[in-house]
Amino acid sequence: MLTQNSKAPEFEAIDDEGNTVSLSKFKGKKLVLYFYPKDNTPGCTTEAQDFRDLNEEIVKLNTLILGVSKDSTKSHQGFKQKYCLPFSLLTDSTGKMCEDYGVWVEKSMYGKKYMGIERTTFLIDENGIIKKIWNKVSVTNHAKEVLNTIKSL
C-alpha cells in the first residue's frame, strides 16, 4: 500500500494520442495522477470537468494533470474531445498501473461484488515522491482541494 512520502511507482502507459508516457518523463514537474472508473459516466465527467476548469491555475504551479482508467485510447479521445479536456488521459489496458497504485479493488453495487477502479488521486512532486493521496474520492470540490494542496507545497 502506498503512503504519503513514499516513492511513486514507475509506470508506462498509452495516452489518448497513442504516445507511450512514463512517470520519469515528468521529472521536474509535479503531477496530479487521478484514477477514475470510466469515461462518460456522471461522476467521472464531473471530476474531469472540474480538473479542466482549474487546469490553467494548476499548470501555473508547475503541475500537470493525468487521468487514468482502463478505457481504450479511442474512448479517451472521444471523452477528451466531448468535454474539451486540456490534459492527457492514460489507458491502463493491462491493469498494471492500477495494481501498482493500489486502486484496483473489490467493489460492490446492489449486493453484487466485482473488481474495479477506486476513484483515487495522487499528488506526486518533482522528484517522484507522493505528497498526498486522496482515497475513495467524492468528486464534489475535489479538484479545488487538490489545487489548494498544490498551492500549500
CSV table of N, CA and C in Angstrom, one decimal:
chain,number,residue,atom,x,y,z
A,1,MET,N,0.8,-1.2,0.0
A,1,MET,CA,0.0,0.0,0.0
A,1,MET,C,0.9,1.2,0.0
A,2,LEU,N,0.6,2.2,-0.9
A,2,LEU,CA,1.3,3.4,-1.0
A,2,LEU,C,0.9,4.4,0.1
A,3,THR,N,1.9,5.2,0.6
A,3,THR,CA,1.7,6.1,1.6
A,3,THR,C,2.3,7.5,1.2
A,4,GLN,N,1.9,8.5,1.9
A,4,GLN,CA,2.5,9.8,1.7
A,4,GLN,C,4.0,9.7,2.0
A,5,ASN,N,4.8,10.4,1.2
A,5,ASN,CA,6.2,10.5,1.2
A,5,ASN,C,6.9,9.2,0.7
A,6,SER,N,6.1,8.2,0.1
A,6,SER,CA,6.8,7.1,-0.5
A,6,SER,C,7.0,7.4,-2.0
A,7,LYS,N,7.9,6.6,-2.6
A,7,LYS,CA,8.2,6.8,-4.0
A,7,LYS,C,7.1,6.3,-4.8
A,8,ALA,N,6.6,7.1,-5.8
A,8,ALA,CA,5.5,6.7,-6.7
A,8,ALA,C,6.1,5.6,-7.6
A,9,PRO,N,5.3,4.6,-7.8
A,9,PRO,CA,5.7,3.5,-8.7
A,9,PRO,C,5.9,4.1,-10.2
A,10,GLU,N,6.9,3.6,-10.8
A,10,GLU,CA,7.2,4.0,-12.2
A,10,GLU,C,6.0,3.3,-13.0
A,11,PHE,N,5.6,4.0,-14.0
A,11,PHE,CA,4.6,3.5,-14.9
A,11,PHE,C,4.9,3.8,-16.3
A,12,GLU,N,4.3,3.0,-17.2
A,12,GLU,CA,4.4,3.2,-18.6
A,12,GLU,C,3.0,2.9,-19.1
A,13,ALA,N,2.4,3.9,-19.8
A,13,ALA,CA,1.0,3.8,-20.3
A,13,ALA,C,0.9,4.5,-21.6
A,14,ILE,N,-0.2,4.2,-22.3
A,14,ILE,CA,-0.5,4.9,-23.6
A,14,ILE,C,-1.5,6.0,-23.3
A,15,ASP,N,-1.1,7.2,-23.8
A,15,ASP,CA,-2.1,8.4,-23.7
A,15,ASP,C,-3.1,8.4,-24.8
A,16,ASP,N,-4.0,9.4,-24.7
A,16,ASP,CA,-5.1,9.5,-25.6
A,16,ASP,C,-4.7,9.7,-27.1
A,17,GLU,N,-3.4,10.1,-27.3
A,17,GLU,CA,-2.9,10.3,-28.6
A,17,GLU,C,-2.1,9.1,-29.1
A,18,GLY,N,-2.0,8.1,-28.3
A,18,GLY,CA,-1.3,6.9,-28.7
A,18,GLY,C,0.2,6.9,-28.3
A,19,ASN,N,0.6,7.9,-27.6
A,19,ASN,CA,2.0,8.0,-27.2
A,19,ASN,C,2.3,7.2,-25.9
A,20,THR,N,3.4,6.6,-25.8
A,20,THR,CA,3.8,6.0,-24.5
A,20,THR,C,4.4,7.0,-23.6
A,21,VAL,N,3.8,7.1,-22.4
A,21,VAL,CA,4.3,8.0,-21.4
A,21,VAL,C,4.7,7.2,-20.1
A,22,SER,N,5.7,7.8,-19.4
A,22,SER,CA,6.1,7.2,-18.1
A,22,SER,C,6.3,8.2,-17.1
A,23,LEU,N,6.3,7.8,-15.8
A,23,LEU,CA,6.5,8.7,-14.7
A,23,LEU,C,7.8,9.5,-14.9
A,24,SER,N,8.8,8.9,-15.3
A,24,SER,CA,10.2,9.5,-15.4
A,24,SER,C,10.1,10.7,-16.4
A,25,LYS,N,9.2,10.6,-17.3
A,25,LYS,CA,9.1,11.7,-18.3
A,25,LYS,C,8.7,13.0,-17.7
A,26,PHE,N,8.1,12.9,-16.5
A,26,PHE,CA,7.6,14.1,-15.9
A,26,PHE,C,8.5,14.7,-14.8
A,27,LYS,N,9.7,14.1,-14.6
A,27,LYS,CA,10.6,14.6,-13.6
A,27,LYS,C,10.8,16.1,-13.7
A,28,GLY,N,10.8,16.8,-12.6
A,28,GLY,CA,11.0,18.2,-12.6
A,28,GLY,C,9.6,18.9,-12.6
A,29,LYS,N,8.5,18.2,-12.7
A,29,LYS,CA,7.2,18.8,-12.6
A,29,LYS,C,6.4,18.0,-11.6
A,30,LYS,N,5.5,18.7,-10.9
A,30,LYS,CA,4.5,18.0,-10.1
A,30,LYS,C,3.5,17.3,-10.9
A,31,LEU,N,2.8,16.3,-10.4
A,31,LEU,CA,1.9,15.6,-11.2
A,31,LEU,C,0.6,15.2,-10.4
A,32,VAL,N,-0.5,15.6,-10.9
A,32,VAL,CA,-1.8,15.1,-10.3
A,32,VAL,C,-2.2,13.9,-11.2
A,33,LEU,N,-2.1,12.7,-10.5
A,33,LEU,CA,-2.4,11.5,-11.2
A,33,LEU,C,-3.7,11.0,-10.6
A,34,TYR,N,-4.8,11.1,-11.4
A,34,TYR,CA,-6.1,10.7,-10.8
A,34,TYR,C,-6.6,9.5,-11.6
A,35,PHE,N,-7.0,8.5,-10.8
A,35,PHE,CA,-7.6,7.3,-11.3
A,35,PHE,C,-9.1,7.4,-11.2
A,36,TYR,N,-9.8,7.0,-12.3
A,36,TYR,CA,-11.3,7.1,-12.3
A,36,TYR,C,-11.8,5.9,-13.0
A,37,PRO,N,-13.1,5.5,-12.6
A,37,PRO,CA,-13.6,4.2,-13.2
A,37,PRO,C,-13.9,4.2,-14.6
A,38,LYS,N,-14.6,5.2,-15.2
A,38,LYS,CA,-15.0,5.0,-16.6
A,38,LYS,C,-15.3,6.3,-17.3
A,39,ASP,N,-14.9,6.5,-18.5
A,39,ASP,CA,-15.2,7.6,-19.4
A,39,ASP,C,-16.7,7.8,-19.5
A,40,ASN,N,-17.2,9.0,-19.5
A,40,ASN,CA,-18.6,9.4,-19.8
A,40,ASN,C,-19.6,8.9,-18.8
A,41,THR,N,-19.2,8.6,-17.6
A,41,THR,CA,-20.1,8.4,-16.5
A,41,THR,C,-20.2,9.7,-15.7
A,42,PRO,N,-21.4,9.8,-15.0
A,42,PRO,CA,-21.6,11.1,-14.3
A,42,PRO,C,-20.5,11.6,-13.4
A,43,GLY,N,-20.1,10.8,-12.5
A,43,GLY,CA,-19.0,11.2,-11.5
A,43,GLY,C,-17.7,11.5,-12.2
A,44,CYS,N,-17.3,10.6,-13.2
A,44,CYS,CA,-16.1,10.8,-13.9
A,44,CYS,C,-16.1,12.0,-14.8
A,45,THR,N,-17.2,12.3,-15.3
A,45,THR,CA,-17.4,13.5,-16.2
A,45,THR,C,-17.2,14.8,-15.3
A,46,THR,N,-17.9,14.8,-14.2
A,46,THR,CA,-17.8,15.9,-13.3
A,46,THR,C,-16.4,16.2,-12.8
A,47,GLU,N,-15.7,15.1,-12.4
A,47,GLU,CA,-14.3,15.2,-12.0
A,47,GLU,C,-13.4,15.7,-13.1
A,48,ALA,N,-13.6,15.2,-14.3
A,48,ALA,CA,-12.7,15.7,-15.4
A,48,ALA,C,-13.0,17.1,-15.7
A,49,GLN,N,-14.3,17.5,-15.7
A,49,GLN,CA,-14.6,18.9,-16.0
A,49,GLN,C,-14.1,19.9,-14.9
A,50,ASP,N,-14.1,19.4,-13.7
A,50,ASP,CA,-13.6,20.3,-12.6
A,50,ASP,C,-12.1,20.4,-12.7
A,51,PHE,N,-11.4,19.4,-13.1
A,51,PHE,CA,-9.9,19.5,-13.3
A,51,PHE,C,-9.7,20.3,-14.5
A,52,ARG,N,-10.5,20.2,-15.6
A,52,ARG,CA,-10.4,21.0,-16.8
A,52,ARG,C,-10.5,22.5,-16.4
A,53,ASP,N,-11.5,22.8,-15.6
A,53,ASP,CA,-11.7,24.2,-15.2
A,53,ASP,C,-10.6,24.9,-14.4
A,54,LEU,N,-9.8,24.0,-13.7
A,54,LEU,CA,-8.7,24.5,-12.9
A,54,LEU,C,-7.4,24.3,-13.5
A,55,ASN,N,-7.4,23.7,-14.7
A,55,ASN,CA,-6.1,23.2,-15.3
A,55,ASN,C,-5.1,24.4,-15.4
A,56,GLU,N,-5.6,25.5,-15.9
A,56,GLU,CA,-4.7,26.7,-16.1
A,56,GLU,C,-4.0,27.1,-14.8
A,57,GLU,N,-4.7,27.2,-13.8
A,57,GLU,CA,-4.1,27.5,-12.5
A,57,GLU,C,-3.1,26.4,-12.0
A,58,ILE,N,-3.5,25.2,-12.2
A,58,ILE,CA,-2.6,24.1,-11.8
A,58,ILE,C,-1.3,24.1,-12.6
A,59,VAL,N,-1.4,24.3,-13.9
A,59,VAL,CA,-0.2,24.3,-14.8
A,59,VAL,C,0.7,25.4,-14.4
A,60,LYS,N,0.2,26.6,-13.9
A,60,LYS,CA,1.0,27.7,-13.5
A,60,LYS,C,1.8,27.3,-12.3
A,61,LEU,N,1.4,26.3,-11.6
A,61,LEU,CA,2.1,25.8,-10.4
A,61,LEU,C,3.1,24.7,-10.7
A,62,ASN,N,3.5,24.6,-12.0
A,62,ASN,CA,4.5,23.6,-12.4
A,62,ASN,C,3.9,22.2,-12.2
A,63,THR,N,2.6,22.0,-12.4
A,63,THR,CA,2.0,20.8,-12.2
A,63,THR,C,1.1,20.4,-13.4
A,64,LEU,N,1.2,19.1,-13.8
A,64,LEU,CA,0.4,18.5,-14.9
A,64,LEU,C,-0.6,17.6,-14.3
A,65,ILE,N,-1.7,17.5,-15.0
A,65,ILE,CA,-2.8,16.5,-14.7
A,65,ILE,C,-2.8,15.4,-15.6
A,66,LEU,N,-2.9,14.1,-15.1
A,66,LEU,CA,-3.1,13.0,-15.9
A,66,LEU,C,-4.3,12.2,-15.3
A,67,GLY,N,-5.2,11.8,-16.2
A,67,GLY,CA,-6.3,11.0,-15.8
A,67,GLY,C,-6.0,9.6,-16.2
A,68,VAL,N,-6.4,8.6,-15.4
A,68,VAL,CA,-6.1,7.2,-15.7
A,68,VAL,C,-7.3,6.3,-15.6
A,69,SER,N,-7.7,5.5,-16.6
A,69,SER,CA,-8.7,4.5,-16.4
A,69,SER,C,-8.3,3.3,-17.3
A,70,LYS,N,-9.1,2.3,-17.3
A,70,LYS,CA,-8.9,1.1,-18.2
A,70,LYS,C,-9.6,1.3,-19.6
A,71,ASP,N,-10.2,2.4,-19.8
A,71,ASP,CA,-10.9,2.7,-21.1
A,71,ASP,C,-9.8,2.7,-22.2
A,72,SER,N,-10.3,2.4,-23.4
A,72,SER,CA,-9.4,2.4,-24.6
A,72,SER,C,-9.0,3.8,-25.0
A,73,THR,N,-7.9,3.8,-25.8
A,73,THR,CA,-7.5,5.1,-26.3
A,73,THR,C,-8.6,5.8,-27.1
A,74,LYS,N,-9.3,5.0,-27.9
A,74,LYS,CA,-10.4,5.6,-28.7
A,74,LYS,C,-11.5,6.2,-27.8
A,75,SER,N,-11.8,5.5,-26.7
A,75,SER,CA,-12.8,6.0,-25.7
A,75,SER,C,-12.3,7.4,-25.1
A,76,HIS,N,-11.0,7.3,-24.7
A,76,HIS,CA,-10.4,8.6,-24.1
A,76,HIS,C,-10.4,9.7,-25.1
A,77,GLN,N,-10.2,9.4,-26.4
A,77,GLN,CA,-10.2,10.5,-27.4
A,77,GLN,C,-11.6,11.2,-27.5
A,78,GLY,N,-12.6,10.3,-27.5
A,78,GLY,CA,-14.0,10.9,-27.6
A,78,GLY,C,-14.3,11.7,-26.3
A,79,PHE,N,-14.0,11.1,-25.1
A,79,PHE,CA,-14.3,11.8,-23.9
A,79,PHE,C,-13.6,13.1,-23.8
A,80,LYS,N,-12.3,13.1,-24.1
A,80,LYS,CA,-11.5,14.3,-24.1
A,80,LYS,C,-12.0,15.4,-25.0
A,81,GLN,N,-12.4,15.0,-26.2
A,81,GLN,CA,-12.9,15.9,-27.2
A,81,GLN,C,-14.3,16.5,-26.8
A,82,LYS,N,-15.2,15.6,-26.3
A,82,LYS,CA,-16.5,16.0,-25.9
A,82,LYS,C,-16.5,17.0,-24.8
A,83,TYR,N,-15.6,16.9,-23.9
A,83,TYR,CA,-15.6,17.8,-22.7
A,83,TYR,C,-14.4,18.8,-22.8
A,84,CYS,N,-13.7,18.9,-23.9
A,84,CYS,CA,-12.6,19.8,-24.1
A,84,CYS,C,-11.6,19.7,-23.0
A,85,LEU,N,-11.1,18.5,-22.7
A,85,LEU,CA,-10.2,18.3,-21.7
A,85,LEU,C,-8.8,18.7,-22.1
A,86,PRO,N,-8.0,19.5,-21.4
A,86,PRO,CA,-6.7,20.0,-21.9
A,86,PRO,C,-5.6,19.1,-21.4
A,87,PHE,N,-5.9,18.1,-20.7
A,87,PHE,CA,-4.8,17.2,-20.2
A,87,PHE,C,-4.9,15.8,-20.8
A,88,SER,N,-3.9,15.0,-20.6
A,88,SER,CA,-3.9,13.7,-21.2
A,88,SER,C,-4.6,12.7,-20.3
A,89,LEU,N,-5.2,11.7,-21.0
A,89,LEU,CA,-5.9,10.6,-20.3
A,89,LEU,C,-5.1,9.3,-20.7
A,90,LEU,N,-4.7,8.5,-19.7
A,90,LEU,CA,-3.9,7.3,-19.9
A,90,LEU,C,-4.8,6.1,-19.9
A,91,THR,N,-4.4,5.2,-20.8
A,91,THR,CA,-5.1,3.9,-20.8
A,91,THR,C,-4.3,2.8,-20.1
A,92,ASP,N,-4.8,2.2,-19.1
A,92,ASP,CA,-4.2,1.2,-18.4
A,92,ASP,C,-4.8,-0.1,-18.7
A,93,SER,N,-4.6,-0.6,-20.0
A,93,SER,CA,-5.3,-1.7,-20.5
A,93,SER,C,-5.0,-3.0,-19.8
A,94,THR,N,-3.7,-3.1,-19.3
A,94,THR,CA,-3.3,-4.4,-18.6
A,94,THR,C,-3.7,-4.4,-17.1
A,95,GLY,N,-4.0,-3.2,-16.6
A,95,GLY,CA,-4.3,-3.1,-15.2
A,95,GLY,C,-3.1,-3.0,-14.3
A,96,LYS,N,-1.9,-3.0,-14.9
A,96,LYS,CA,-0.7,-3.0,-14.1
A,96,LYS,C,-0.5,-1.7,-13.3
A,97,MET,N,-0.9,-0.6,-13.9
A,97,MET,CA,-0.8,0.7,-13.2
A,97,MET,C,-1.7,0.7,-12.0
A,98,CYS,N,-3.0,0.3,-12.3
A,98,CYS,CA,-4.0,0.3,-11.2
A,98,CYS,C,-3.5,-0.6,-10.1
A,99,GLU,N,-2.9,-1.8,-10.4
A,99,GLU,CA,-2.4,-2.7,-9.3
A,99,GLU,C,-1.3,-2.0,-8.6
A,100,ASP,N,-0.3,-1.4,-9.3
A,100,ASP,CA,0.8,-0.8,-8.7
A,100,ASP,C,0.5,0.3,-7.7
A,101,TYR,N,-0.6,1.1,-8.1
A,101,TYR,CA,-1.0,2.2,-7.3
A,101,TYR,C,-2.1,1.8,-6.3
A,102,GLY,N,-2.5,0.5,-6.3
A,102,GLY,CA,-3.4,0.0,-5.3
A,102,GLY,C,-4.9,0.5,-5.4
A,103,VAL,N,-5.3,0.8,-6.6
A,103,VAL,CA,-6.6,1.3,-6.9
A,103,VAL,C,-7.6,0.3,-7.5
A,104,TRP,N,-7.0,-0.9,-7.8
A,104,TRP,CA,-7.9,-2.0,-8.4
A,104,TRP,C,-8.4,-2.8,-7.2
A,105,VAL,N,-9.6,-2.6,-6.9
A,105,VAL,CA,-10.2,-3.2,-5.6
A,105,VAL,C,-11.5,-3.9,-5.8
A,106,GLU,N,-11.9,-4.7,-4.9
A,106,GLU,CA,-13.2,-5.2,-4.9
A,106,GLU,C,-14.3,-4.2,-4.6
A,107,LYS,N,-15.3,-4.1,-5.4
A,107,LYS,CA,-16.3,-3.1,-5.1
A,107,LYS,C,-17.7,-3.9,-5.1
A,108,SER,N,-18.7,-3.1,-4.7
A,108,SER,CA,-20.0,-3.8,-4.5
A,108,SER,C,-21.1,-2.8,-5.0
A,109,MET,N,-22.0,-3.3,-5.8
A,109,MET,CA,-23.1,-2.5,-6.3
A,109,MET,C,-24.4,-3.4,-6.3
A,110,TYR,N,-25.4,-2.9,-5.5
A,110,TYR,CA,-26.6,-3.7,-5.4
A,110,TYR,C,-26.4,-5.1,-4.9
A,111,GLY,N,-25.4,-5.3,-4.0
A,111,GLY,CA,-25.1,-6.6,-3.5
A,111,GLY,C,-24.2,-7.4,-4.3
A,112,LYS,N,-23.9,-7.0,-5.5
A,112,LYS,CA,-23.0,-7.7,-6.4
A,112,LYS,C,-21.6,-7.3,-6.3
A,113,LYS,N,-20.7,-8.2,-6.1
A,113,LYS,CA,-19.3,-7.8,-5.9
A,113,LYS,C,-18.5,-7.9,-7.3
A,114,TYR,N,-17.6,-7.0,-7.5
A,114,TYR,CA,-16.9,-7.0,-8.8
A,114,TYR,C,-15.6,-6.2,-8.5
A,115,MET,N,-14.6,-6.4,-9.4
A,115,MET,CA,-13.4,-5.6,-9.3
A,115,MET,C,-13.5,-4.4,-10.2
A,116,GLY,N,-12.9,-3.3,-9.7
A,116,GLY,CA,-13.0,-2.0,-10.4
A,116,GLY,C,-12.0,-1.0,-9.8
A,117,ILE,N,-11.9,0.1,-10.5
A,117,ILE,CA,-11.0,1.2,-10.0
A,117,ILE,C,-11.7,2.0,-8.9
A,118,GLU,N,-11.0,2.2,-7.8
A,118,GLU,CA,-11.5,3.0,-6.7
A,118,GLU,C,-11.0,4.4,-7.1
A,119,ARG,N,-11.9,5.4,-7.1
A,119,ARG,CA,-11.5,6.8,-7.5
A,119,ARG,C,-10.5,7.3,-6.5
A,120,THR,N,-9.3,7.5,-7.0
A,120,THR,CA,-8.1,7.9,-6.1
A,120,THR,C,-7.3,8.9,-6.9
A,121,THR,N,-6.8,9.9,-6.1
A,121,THR,CA,-5.9,10.9,-6.7
A,121,THR,C,-4.6,10.9,-5.9
A,122,PHE,N,-3.5,11.0,-6.7
A,122,PHE,CA,-2.1,11.1,-6.1
A,122,PHE,C,-1.5,12.4,-6.5
A,123,LEU,N,-0.9,13.1,-5.6
A,123,LEU,CA,-0.1,14.3,-5.9
A,123,LEU,C,1.3,13.9,-5.7
A,124,ILE,N,2.1,14.0,-6.9
A,124,ILE,CA,3.4,13.5,-6.9
A,124,ILE,C,4.3,14.7,-7.1
A,125,ASP,N,5.4,14.8,-6.4
A,125,ASP,CA,6.3,16.0,-6.5
A,125,ASP,C,7.3,15.8,-7.7
A,126,GLU,N,8.1,16.8,-7.8
A,126,GLU,CA,9.1,16.9,-8.9
A,126,GLU,C,10.1,15.7,-8.9
A,127,ASN,N,10.3,15.1,-7.8
A,127,ASN,CA,11.2,14.0,-7.7
A,127,ASN,C,10.6,12.6,-7.6
A,128,GLY,N,9.3,12.6,-7.9
A,128,GLY,CA,8.6,11.3,-7.9
A,128,GLY,C,8.1,10.8,-6.6
A,129,ILE,N,8.0,11.7,-5.6
A,129,ILE,CA,7.6,11.3,-4.2
A,129,ILE,C,6.1,11.7,-4.1
A,130,ILE,N,5.3,10.8,-3.5
A,130,ILE,CA,3.9,11.0,-3.3
A,130,ILE,C,3.7,12.0,-2.1
A,131,LYS,N,3.2,13.2,-2.4
A,131,LYS,CA,3.0,14.2,-1.3
A,131,LYS,C,1.6,14.1,-0.7
A,132,LYS,N,0.6,13.6,-1.4
A,132,LYS,CA,-0.7,13.5,-0.9
A,132,LYS,C,-1.5,12.4,-1.7
A,133,ILE,N,-2.3,11.7,-0.9
A,133,ILE,CA,-3.2,10.7,-1.6
A,133,ILE,C,-4.6,10.9,-1.1
A,134,TRP,N,-5.5,11.0,-2.1
A,134,TRP,CA,-7.0,11.1,-1.8
A,134,TRP,C,-7.6,9.8,-2.2
A,135,ASN,N,-8.1,9.0,-1.2
A,135,ASN,CA,-8.7,7.7,-1.4
A,135,ASN,C,-10.2,7.9,-1.5
A,136,LYS,N,-10.9,7.0,-2.2
A,136,LYS,CA,-12.4,7.0,-2.2
A,136,LYS,C,-12.9,8.4,-2.5
A,137,VAL,N,-12.4,9.0,-3.5
A,137,VAL,CA,-12.7,10.4,-3.8
A,137,VAL,C,-14.2,10.7,-4.0
A,138,SER,N,-14.7,11.7,-3.4
A,138,SER,CA,-16.0,12.2,-3.7
A,138,SER,C,-15.7,13.4,-4.6
A,139,VAL,N,-16.3,13.5,-5.8
A,139,VAL,CA,-15.9,14.5,-6.8
A,139,VAL,C,-16.2,15.9,-6.4
A,140,THR,N,-17.2,16.1,-5.6
A,140,THR,CA,-17.6,17.5,-5.2
A,140,THR,C,-16.5,18.2,-4.5
A,141,ASN,N,-16.0,19.3,-5.2
A,141,ASN,CA,-14.9,20.2,-4.7
A,141,ASN,C,-13.6,19.5,-4.6
A,142,HIS,N,-13.5,18.3,-5.2
A,142,HIS,CA,-12.2,17.6,-5.1
A,142,HIS,C,-11.1,18.3,-5.9
A,143,ALA,N,-11.3,18.8,-7.1
A,143,ALA,CA,-10.3,19.4,-7.9
A,143,ALA,C,-9.8,20.7,-7.1
A,144,LYS,N,-10.7,21.4,-6.5
A,144,LYS,CA,-10.3,22.6,-5.8
A,144,LYS,C,-9.5,22.3,-4.6
A,145,GLU,N,-9.8,21.2,-3.9
A,145,GLU,CA,-9.0,20.7,-2.8
A,145,GLU,C,-7.6,20.3,-3.2
A,146,VAL,N,-7.5,19.7,-4.4
A,146,VAL,CA,-6.2,19.3,-5.0
A,146,VAL,C,-5.4,20.6,-5.3
A,147,LEU,N,-6.0,21.6,-5.9
A,147,LEU,CA,-5.4,22.9,-6.2
A,147,LEU,C,-4.8,23.5,-4.9
A,148,ASN,N,-5.7,23.6,-3.9
A,148,ASN,CA,-5.2,24.2,-2.7
A,148,ASN,C,-4.1,23.5,-2.0
A,149,THR,N,-4.0,22.1,-2.2
A,149,THR,CA,-2.9,21.4,-1.6
A,149,THR,C,-1.6,21.7,-2.4
A,150,ILE,N,-1.7,21.8,-3.7
A,150,ILE,CA,-0.6,22.1,-4.6
A,150,ILE,C,0.0,23.5,-4.1
A,151,LYS,N,-0.9,24.5,-3.9
A,151,LYS,CA,-0.5,25.8,-3.5
A,151,LYS,C,0.2,25.8,-2.2
A,152,SER,N,-0.2,24.8,-1.3
A,152,SER,CA,0.4,24.8,0.1
A,152,SER,C,1.8,24.1,0.1
A,153,LEU,N,2.2,23.5,-1.0
A,153,LEU,CA,3.5,22.8,-1.0
A,153,LEU,C,4.7,23.8,-1.2
